[in-house]
Coordinates of C-alpha atoms in Angstrom, one line a residue:
Chain A
M1 CA 28.4 -58.6 -96.3
P2 CA 27.6 -62.3 -95.8
P3 CA 24.7 -63.2 -98.2
L4 CA 21.6 -62.6 -97.3
E5 CA 19.2 -65.5 -94.8
I6 CA 21.7 -68.1 -96.8
A7 CA 23.5 -70.0 -94.1
D8 CA 27.2 -70.0 -94.5
V9 CA 27.8 -73.9 -95.8
T10 CA 31.6 -74.9 -95.4
Q11 CA 34.0 -76.7 -98.0
K12 CA 33.7 -79.8 -94.8
D13 CA 30.1 -79.2 -95.3
L14 CA 30.0 -80.2 -99.0
L15 CA 32.6 -82.9 -98.6
K16 CA 30.3 -84.5 -95.4
R17 CA 27.5 -84.5 -98.5
S18 CA 29.7 -86.8 -100.3
A19 CA 29.5 -90.9 -100.1
Q20 CA 31.9 -91.7 -102.9
K21 CA 34.8 -89.1 -101.8
K22 CA 37.6 -90.7 -102.0
L23 CA 41.0 -89.0 -100.4
L24 CA 43.9 -89.8 -102.7
T25 CA 47.7 -89.0 -102.6
F26 CA 49.4 -88.2 -105.6
K27 CA 53.3 -88.6 -106.5
K28 CA 54.9 -85.5 -107.5
N29 CA 54.6 -84.6 -110.7
D30 CA 51.5 -87.1 -111.0
H31 CA 48.4 -86.1 -112.7
L32 CA 45.4 -85.7 -110.6
F33 CA 43.6 -85.1 -114.3
R34 CA 44.6 -84.0 -117.8
E35 CA 43.4 -81.3 -120.2
N36 CA 40.3 -82.6 -123.0
E37 CA 40.2 -85.8 -120.2
E38 CA 36.2 -86.4 -120.0
A39 CA 35.7 -84.4 -115.8
A40 CA 34.8 -87.1 -114.3
Q41 CA 35.8 -85.9 -111.0
V42 CA 35.8 -82.3 -108.7
F43 CA 39.6 -82.6 -106.5
F44 CA 39.8 -81.2 -103.2
I45 CA 42.7 -80.2 -101.9
K46 CA 44.1 -81.4 -98.6
T47 CA 47.7 -80.9 -98.6
G48 CA 50.3 -80.1 -100.9
K49 CA 50.7 -77.5 -103.9
V50 CA 49.2 -78.8 -107.6
K51 CA 50.1 -76.1 -110.8
I52 CA 47.2 -75.8 -113.1
I53 CA 48.5 -75.6 -116.8
K54 CA 46.8 -75.2 -119.9
H55 CA 48.7 -76.2 -123.4
E56 CA 45.9 -76.0 -126.1
G57 CA 46.2 -73.5 -128.6
T58 CA 49.8 -72.9 -128.2
E59 CA 53.0 -74.0 -128.5
Q60 CA 53.8 -73.5 -124.9
S61 CA 52.1 -74.4 -121.6
I62 CA 51.1 -72.0 -119.2
I63 CA 50.6 -71.6 -115.5
L64 CA 47.8 -70.7 -114.5
N65 CA 48.1 -70.5 -110.8
I66 CA 49.6 -72.6 -108.2
A67 CA 47.1 -74.4 -106.2
A68 CA 46.6 -75.2 -102.0
S69 CA 45.1 -76.4 -99.8
G70 CA 41.7 -76.2 -99.7
E71 CA 40.9 -74.9 -103.0
I72 CA 38.6 -77.2 -105.0
L73 CA 39.6 -78.2 -109.3
G74 CA 37.7 -79.0 -112.1
I75 CA 34.6 -77.6 -111.2
H76 CA 33.8 -75.7 -113.6
A77 CA 33.6 -78.3 -115.8
V78 CA 32.0 -80.7 -114.1
V79 CA 29.7 -77.8 -113.7
N80 CA 29.1 -77.6 -117.3
N81 CA 30.2 -81.4 -118.2
H82 CA 32.5 -79.5 -120.5
P83 CA 35.8 -82.2 -121.0
Y84 CA 38.3 -80.1 -118.2
S85 CA 39.9 -77.1 -119.6
N86 CA 44.2 -77.5 -118.0
S87 CA 45.8 -80.2 -116.1
A88 CA 46.3 -80.6 -113.0
I89 CA 50.0 -81.8 -111.7
A90 CA 51.1 -82.6 -108.2
L91 CA 53.9 -80.0 -107.3
S92 CA 55.1 -82.0 -104.0
K93 CA 53.3 -84.6 -102.6
T94 CA 50.4 -84.0 -102.8
T95 CA 46.3 -85.6 -100.9
A96 CA 43.3 -84.4 -102.1
Y97 CA 39.8 -85.4 -101.9
S98 CA 37.4 -86.7 -105.3
I99 CA 34.3 -86.8 -105.4
P100 CA 32.3 -88.3 -108.9
A101 CA 30.8 -85.2 -110.9
D102 CA 27.4 -87.0 -111.1
E103 CA 27.4 -87.3 -107.2
F104 CA 28.8 -83.8 -107.1
R105 CA 26.4 -82.0 -109.2
W106 CA 23.5 -83.5 -107.3
I107 CA 25.1 -82.7 -103.9
V108 CA 25.1 -79.2 -105.3
K109 CA 21.7 -79.1 -107.3
N110 CA 19.6 -78.2 -104.7
E111 CA 21.1 -76.8 -101.9
I112 CA 21.7 -72.8 -102.2
G113 CA 24.1 -73.1 -99.7
L114 CA 26.3 -75.1 -101.5
Q115 CA 25.9 -73.7 -105.2
L116 CA 26.7 -70.5 -103.7
L117 CA 29.8 -71.4 -101.7
V118 CA 30.5 -73.1 -105.3
M119 CA 29.6 -69.6 -107.1
K120 CA 32.6 -68.7 -104.8
H121 CA 34.9 -70.0 -105.8
L122 CA 34.3 -69.9 -109.5
C123 CA 34.2 -65.8 -109.0
A124 CA 37.4 -66.2 -106.7
K125 CA 39.5 -67.6 -109.7
I126 CA 37.3 -65.3 -112.8
D127 CA 38.7 -62.6 -110.5
L128 CA 42.4 -64.0 -109.7
L129 CA 42.7 -64.3 -113.8
E130 CA 41.4 -60.8 -115.2
S131 CA 43.5 -59.2 -112.7
R132 CA 46.2 -61.2 -114.8
M133 CA 44.7 -60.7 -118.2
A134 CA 45.1 -57.3 -117.2
K135 CA 49.1 -57.4 -115.8
T136 CA 50.1 -59.6 -118.6
G137 CA 48.4 -57.7 -121.2
R138 CA 50.6 -54.4 -119.4
K139 CA 53.6 -56.0 -118.9
R140 CA 56.5 -56.7 -120.4
T141 CA 57.9 -60.3 -120.0
S142 CA 61.2 -58.7 -117.4
Q143 CA 58.4 -57.1 -115.3
R144 CA 55.9 -60.3 -115.7
L145 CA 58.7 -62.3 -114.3
A146 CA 60.1 -59.5 -111.2
E147 CA 56.0 -59.8 -110.4
T148 CA 56.0 -63.9 -110.6
L149 CA 58.7 -63.8 -108.2
V150 CA 57.4 -60.9 -105.8
S151 CA 54.7 -62.9 -105.7
L152 CA 55.9 -66.7 -105.2
V153 CA 57.8 -64.9 -102.0
K154 CA 54.8 -62.9 -100.8
E155 CA 52.4 -66.5 -101.7
H156 CA 55.1 -68.7 -99.9
G157 CA 57.6 -67.3 -98.1
L158 CA 61.6 -67.1 -97.6
D159 CA 63.5 -69.8 -95.9
S160 CA 65.9 -68.8 -93.3
E161 CA 68.6 -68.5 -96.7
N162 CA 66.0 -66.0 -97.9
C163 CA 65.3 -68.5 -100.4
I164 CA 61.3 -69.0 -101.9
K165 CA 60.2 -71.9 -100.2
L166 CA 58.5 -73.0 -103.1
S167 CA 60.4 -74.7 -105.5
L168 CA 59.9 -74.8 -109.3
E169 CA 61.7 -76.2 -111.8
P170 CA 62.9 -73.2 -114.3
A171 CA 60.1 -75.1 -117.0
D172 CA 57.5 -74.5 -114.1
L173 CA 58.8 -71.0 -113.8
A174 CA 59.0 -69.7 -117.4
E175 CA 55.0 -71.5 -117.8
L176 CA 54.0 -69.4 -114.5
V177 CA 55.5 -66.5 -116.2
G178 CA 54.0 -67.4 -120.4
T179 CA 57.6 -67.1 -121.9
S180 CA 60.7 -69.1 -122.9
K181 CA 62.9 -71.2 -120.9
E182 CA 65.4 -69.2 -123.0
Y183 CA 63.6 -66.2 -122.4
L184 CA 64.1 -67.1 -119.0
Y185 CA 67.4 -67.5 -117.8
K186 CA 68.8 -64.7 -120.2
K187 CA 66.2 -62.5 -117.8
L188 CA 67.3 -64.5 -114.7
H189 CA 70.7 -63.6 -115.1
E190 CA 70.3 -60.1 -116.0
F191 CA 68.3 -60.1 -112.5
Y192 CA 71.8 -61.7 -111.1
T193 CA 73.9 -59.6 -112.5
D194 CA 72.0 -57.0 -111.1
G195 CA 72.3 -58.3 -107.4
L196 CA 68.3 -59.0 -107.5
L197 CA 68.7 -62.6 -106.5
S198 CA 71.3 -65.5 -107.0
I199 CA 70.9 -69.0 -108.0
D200 CA 71.5 -71.5 -104.8
S201 CA 72.0 -75.0 -105.7
G202 CA 69.1 -74.9 -107.7
K203 CA 66.8 -72.5 -105.1
L204 CA 66.5 -69.4 -105.9
K205 CA 67.8 -66.5 -103.2
I206 CA 66.3 -63.2 -103.6
L207 CA 68.7 -60.6 -102.4
S208 CA 66.6 -57.4 -102.2
L209 CA 62.9 -57.8 -102.6
E210 CA 62.5 -54.0 -102.8
R211 CA 64.8 -54.1 -105.9
L212 CA 62.6 -56.7 -107.3
E213 CA 59.4 -54.9 -106.8
K214 CA 61.2 -51.7 -109.0
A215 CA 61.5 -54.4 -111.6
A216 CA 58.3 -55.8 -111.4
G217 CA 56.8 -52.1 -111.7
L218 CA 54.8 -52.3 -108.8
P219 CA 54.3 -49.5 -106.9
V220 CA 56.7 -48.4 -104.8
S221 CA 59.1 -46.4 -106.6
G222 CA 56.5 -43.9 -108.0
G223 CA 56.9 -46.1 -111.7
A224 CA 58.4 -47.5 -114.0
A225 CA 58.1 -45.9 -117.7
I226 CA 57.0 -48.3 -119.7
Chain B
L1 CA 25.9 -32.1 -118.0
A2 CA 23.0 -34.7 -117.5
L3 CA 24.2 -37.6 -119.0
K4 CA 22.4 -40.3 -116.9
A5 CA 18.6 -39.8 -117.8
K6 CA 15.8 -41.5 -116.2
I7 CA 13.9 -43.2 -119.1
E8 CA 11.2 -45.6 -119.1
A9 CA 11.3 -48.7 -117.6
P10 CA 11.3 -51.7 -119.9
S11 CA 9.7 -54.7 -118.2
C12 CA 11.0 -57.2 -117.2
Q13 CA 7.8 -59.3 -118.3
S14 CA 8.0 -58.7 -122.2
C15 CA 11.7 -58.0 -122.3
V16 CA 13.8 -59.4 -125.3
A17 CA 17.3 -59.6 -123.7
R18 CA 16.1 -61.7 -120.5
L19 CA 15.1 -65.0 -122.9
N20 CA 18.4 -65.6 -123.6
N21 CA 19.9 -64.6 -120.6
V22 CA 20.4 -65.5 -117.4
F23 CA 16.8 -65.0 -116.0
C24 CA 15.5 -66.8 -118.9
T25 CA 14.1 -69.3 -116.0
L26 CA 12.4 -66.8 -114.2
T27 CA 9.1 -67.7 -113.9
D28 CA 5.8 -64.7 -114.7
D29 CA 5.6 -63.9 -111.5
Q30 CA 9.3 -63.5 -110.9
A31 CA 9.7 -62.0 -113.3
H32 CA 7.4 -58.8 -112.3
D33 CA 8.3 -59.0 -109.1
M34 CA 12.0 -58.1 -110.6
S35 CA 10.2 -55.8 -112.6
I36 CA 9.0 -54.0 -109.9
D37 CA 12.2 -53.7 -108.1
K38 CA 14.7 -53.4 -110.8
S39 CA 15.1 -49.1 -112.0
S40 CA 16.6 -48.6 -115.6
S41 CA 18.7 -45.7 -117.1
F42 CA 20.1 -44.7 -119.7
Y43 CA 23.5 -44.6 -120.7
K44 CA 25.7 -42.0 -122.5
K45 CA 28.2 -43.9 -124.6
G46 CA 31.6 -43.2 -122.3
Q47 CA 30.2 -43.5 -119.8
L48 CA 31.0 -45.0 -116.9
I49 CA 28.1 -47.9 -115.5
F50 CA 31.2 -48.6 -112.0
F51 CA 34.2 -48.5 -110.8
E52 CA 36.4 -50.7 -109.5
G53 CA 36.9 -50.5 -106.0
N54 CA 33.5 -49.7 -104.9
R55 CA 30.7 -51.9 -103.8
P56 CA 28.0 -53.7 -105.1
S57 CA 25.0 -53.0 -103.8
G58 CA 22.9 -54.7 -107.4
L59 CA 24.0 -56.3 -110.3
Y60 CA 23.6 -54.8 -114.0
C61 CA 21.4 -56.2 -116.7
I62 CA 21.9 -54.5 -120.0
N63 CA 18.4 -54.4 -122.2
K64 CA 19.8 -52.6 -124.7
G65 CA 23.4 -52.1 -125.7
K66 CA 27.4 -52.3 -125.0
V67 CA 29.6 -52.1 -122.2
K68 CA 33.3 -52.8 -121.8
V69 CA 34.7 -54.8 -118.4
Y70 CA 38.8 -53.4 -117.7
Q71 CA 41.3 -52.6 -115.1
I72 CA 43.5 -49.7 -115.4
G73 CA 47.6 -49.8 -114.5
T74 CA 49.0 -47.7 -112.4
Q75 CA 50.4 -46.2 -115.7
G76 CA 46.5 -45.2 -116.7
K77 CA 46.3 -48.4 -118.5
E78 CA 43.4 -50.3 -119.5
Q79 CA 43.4 -53.8 -120.0
I80 CA 39.3 -54.8 -121.2
V81 CA 38.6 -58.5 -119.8
R82 CA 35.6 -58.8 -121.3
L83 CA 32.6 -57.2 -123.2
A84 CA 29.0 -57.3 -122.8
K85 CA 26.4 -57.3 -125.4
E86 CA 22.7 -57.2 -124.5
G87 CA 20.8 -59.4 -122.1
D88 CA 24.3 -60.1 -120.3
I89 CA 24.5 -59.2 -117.1
L90 CA 27.1 -57.1 -114.7
G91 CA 28.9 -57.0 -111.4
Y92 CA 27.6 -59.9 -109.9
R93 CA 31.0 -61.8 -109.4
A94 CA 31.3 -59.0 -107.0
L95 CA 27.7 -60.0 -105.5
I96 CA 28.4 -63.0 -104.9
S97 CA 31.2 -63.1 -103.6
G98 CA 30.8 -59.9 -101.3
E99 CA 34.0 -58.4 -102.6
T100 CA 34.6 -55.0 -104.1
Y101 CA 34.4 -54.7 -108.3
N102 CA 37.5 -56.4 -109.7
A103 CA 37.0 -54.4 -112.6
S104 CA 35.3 -51.3 -114.4
A105 CA 32.6 -50.5 -116.8
T106 CA 31.7 -48.4 -119.3
A107 CA 29.3 -48.8 -122.0
I108 CA 31.1 -48.1 -125.3
E109 CA 28.2 -47.1 -127.1
D110 CA 25.1 -45.4 -126.7
S111 CA 22.3 -48.1 -123.8
I112 CA 20.1 -48.8 -121.3
L113 CA 21.0 -50.8 -118.1
C114 CA 18.0 -51.7 -115.9
Y115 CA 19.9 -52.6 -112.2
I116 CA 18.6 -55.0 -109.6
S117 CA 18.7 -54.8 -106.4
R118 CA 21.0 -57.7 -103.7
R119 CA 18.3 -58.7 -101.4
T120 CA 16.2 -58.9 -105.0
F121 CA 18.6 -61.2 -106.5
F122 CA 19.2 -63.4 -103.2
D123 CA 16.2 -63.5 -102.7
L124 CA 15.5 -64.7 -106.4
L125 CA 18.7 -67.1 -105.6
Q126 CA 16.7 -69.2 -102.9
E127 CA 12.9 -69.4 -104.9
N128 CA 14.1 -70.5 -108.1
S129 CA 17.1 -73.6 -108.1
E130 CA 17.1 -73.0 -112.2
L131 CA 18.6 -69.1 -111.4
S132 CA 20.8 -70.8 -109.7
S133 CA 22.2 -73.5 -111.5
R134 CA 21.7 -71.0 -114.4
V135 CA 24.9 -68.8 -112.4
M136 CA 26.9 -71.5 -111.9
Q137 CA 27.2 -72.6 -116.1
I138 CA 27.6 -68.6 -116.7
L139 CA 30.6 -68.5 -114.1
S140 CA 32.1 -72.1 -115.0
H141 CA 31.5 -70.5 -118.6
D142 CA 33.7 -66.6 -117.8
L143 CA 36.8 -69.6 -116.0
K144 CA 36.6 -71.2 -118.5
S145 CA 37.5 -68.3 -121.3
A146 CA 39.6 -66.3 -118.8
E147 CA 42.0 -69.3 -119.0
T148 CA 41.9 -68.5 -122.3
R149 CA 42.1 -65.6 -122.3
I150 CA 45.2 -65.3 -120.4
T151 CA 46.5 -68.5 -122.4
A152 CA 46.4 -66.4 -125.7
L153 CA 47.3 -63.0 -124.0
A154 CA 50.7 -64.4 -122.4
Q155 CA 52.0 -66.9 -125.4
K156 CA 50.7 -65.5 -128.3
P157 CA 52.5 -62.6 -130.8
V158 CA 50.3 -59.7 -130.9
R159 CA 49.6 -60.1 -134.5
E160 CA 47.6 -63.3 -134.2
R161 CA 46.0 -62.1 -131.0
L162 CA 44.8 -58.8 -132.9
A163 CA 43.1 -60.8 -135.4
E164 CA 41.7 -63.6 -133.2
T165 CA 39.8 -60.4 -131.3
I166 CA 38.4 -59.4 -134.4
L167 CA 37.4 -62.6 -135.2
T168 CA 36.1 -62.6 -131.6
L169 CA 34.3 -59.3 -132.0
K170 CA 32.6 -61.2 -135.0
E171 CA 31.4 -64.3 -133.3
F172 CA 29.9 -62.4 -130.1
Y173 CA 28.8 -58.9 -131.8
G174 CA 27.6 -60.6 -134.7
V175 CA 27.5 -58.3 -138.4
E176 CA 25.3 -56.0 -139.3
Q177 CA 23.0 -56.7 -142.7
D178 CA 25.6 -57.2 -145.3
G179 CA 27.2 -60.3 -143.3
V180 CA 30.6 -59.4 -143.2
T181 CA 30.7 -55.6 -140.7
I182 CA 30.5 -55.9 -137.9
N183 CA 28.3 -55.3 -135.5
A184 CA 30.4 -52.7 -132.5
T185 CA 31.7 -49.1 -133.2
L186 CA 35.1 -50.0 -131.2
T187 CA 38.1 -47.0 -130.7
R188 CA 41.2 -48.2 -132.2
E189 CA 42.6 -48.0 -128.3
D190 CA 40.0 -50.6 -126.5
I191 CA 41.3 -53.1 -129.6
A192 CA 44.8 -52.3 -128.2
N193 CA 43.3 -52.2 -124.6
I194 CA 41.2 -55.9 -125.5
V195 CA 44.3 -57.1 -127.8
G196 CA 46.7 -55.8 -124.7
T197 CA 49.7 -53.9 -126.6
A198 CA 50.0 -50.3 -127.3
T199 CA 47.2 -48.6 -129.2
E200 CA 49.8 -47.2 -132.6
T201 CA 51.3 -51.4 -132.3
A202 CA 47.3 -52.1 -133.4
I203 CA 46.9 -49.5 -135.3
R204 CA 49.7 -50.4 -137.4
L205 CA 48.4 -54.0 -137.8
L206 CA 44.8 -53.4 -138.7
S207 CA 46.4 -51.0 -141.9
E208 CA 48.6 -54.4 -142.3
F209 CA 45.4 -56.5 -141.6
K210 CA 43.7 -54.0 -144.6
N211 CA 47.2 -54.0 -146.9
E212 CA 46.9 -57.8 -146.4
R213 CA 42.9 -57.9 -147.9
L214 CA 41.8 -59.5 -144.3
I215 CA 39.6 -56.7 -143.3
D216 CA 38.7 -53.5 -144.6
L217 CA 38.3 -50.1 -142.3
V218 CA 35.4 -48.3 -143.0
G219 CA 35.9 -45.3 -140.4
K220 CA 35.8 -47.1 -137.2
K221 CA 34.4 -50.7 -138.2
I222 CA 35.7 -53.3 -139.3
K223 CA 34.1 -56.0 -142.3
I224 CA 35.9 -59.2 -142.7
V225 CA 37.1 -59.8 -146.3
N226 CA 38.6 -62.8 -146.1
R227 CA 38.2 -65.1 -143.7
D228 CA 39.7 -68.2 -143.8
K229 CA 43.3 -66.1 -144.4
L230 CA 42.4 -64.3 -140.6
V231 CA 41.6 -67.3 -139.0
K232 CA 45.1 -68.8 -140.3
A233 CA 46.6 -64.7 -139.2
A234 CA 44.7 -65.4 -136.0
N235 CA 46.7 -69.2 -135.8
V236 CA 43.3 -71.0 -134.3
Y237 CA 41.6 -73.9 -135.2
D238 CA 37.8 -73.7 -136.1

């Protein structure tokens, strides 16, 4: 159901309204912004992949999500005029439009369509995190690793060699699962021994997606015991 | 069994809960319109308000009481993703995004909830730009706290998470007149489902905290005996 009588506004409209936007290019491992810095800009990813990572309050960082084309970053910090609550780091060459925080707030302020766009964007991100929260609270680390791999396959696909298209450093994968690198290696080795996957020149090759789904406790086999 | 009883609807104009929530920006006329449109119901403790996967046709505003919002896993285990209290609104994200509810909501105390239709809510959003700004602010805040919670859930040991949960409960629901008893009655299972652990583990750790004199347990209520030590156990900086 579309919202009642509110014109459908897209990100393009939002970008069009900005006179001060800039198209920026980031190399792999460049920061778009850093956690706890003043939120000076919002970013609209045009191309590339960006990891959204949180450090504060824990010894180990966690990747909240991997953002791709079409996502808006830094939005909640700018709306509430808070420092960025996470860092954004390019995983590959990335291009993104930046809009200054003040201009963004000003553009959005008096147009209900744009506000709704921003709201929907925020809603989608919260939904994603809450679902992850539910999974994290319920599952063991090995299940979470399997599940993370399954979702990487589903989101980014496999190449002709059955390797996950998005290549992640082991540290990134550990942060995405929310575990240590040591534990990750141990579990990957177990998956390898069980014939679920192999590691091919730094790339993860999926040997049996079905068994990986099983290991993730996803509803394919009638449920694994916790 | 008639769990859901019709009650006399509280008026939005004089609603104390409204003054601190998203609808505080309404004009008297708008509050009057909302009051006429809405319906109010009594929910008994343990009663379902909405169910994950259903489609919303409006949003709920808590006039009185407390609510848990949770997702259910394939094994039937709940994970509480959010708690709500007087003045909080529920189900607004699904309404805004046009999606189905991503979680279920159940009253954890006897509660009175007002139901505001989709039509009224969107009309108000269009009429009142302060309201839509407030909604954006609330969503931004919710996103930030979801980030913090997922980080804690993935990284912190259960003991730290339990200590942090107790502190958060105190922060969120406040304390009774004695100044130390948390003003909420949650079952051990609920606490486990917030922390993200087995109920047995939550029970064991709660008695550990009791033995170490960080907290005291009186029935289902939790008293914070030594806040400093609890903060230390939670490994949070404040």
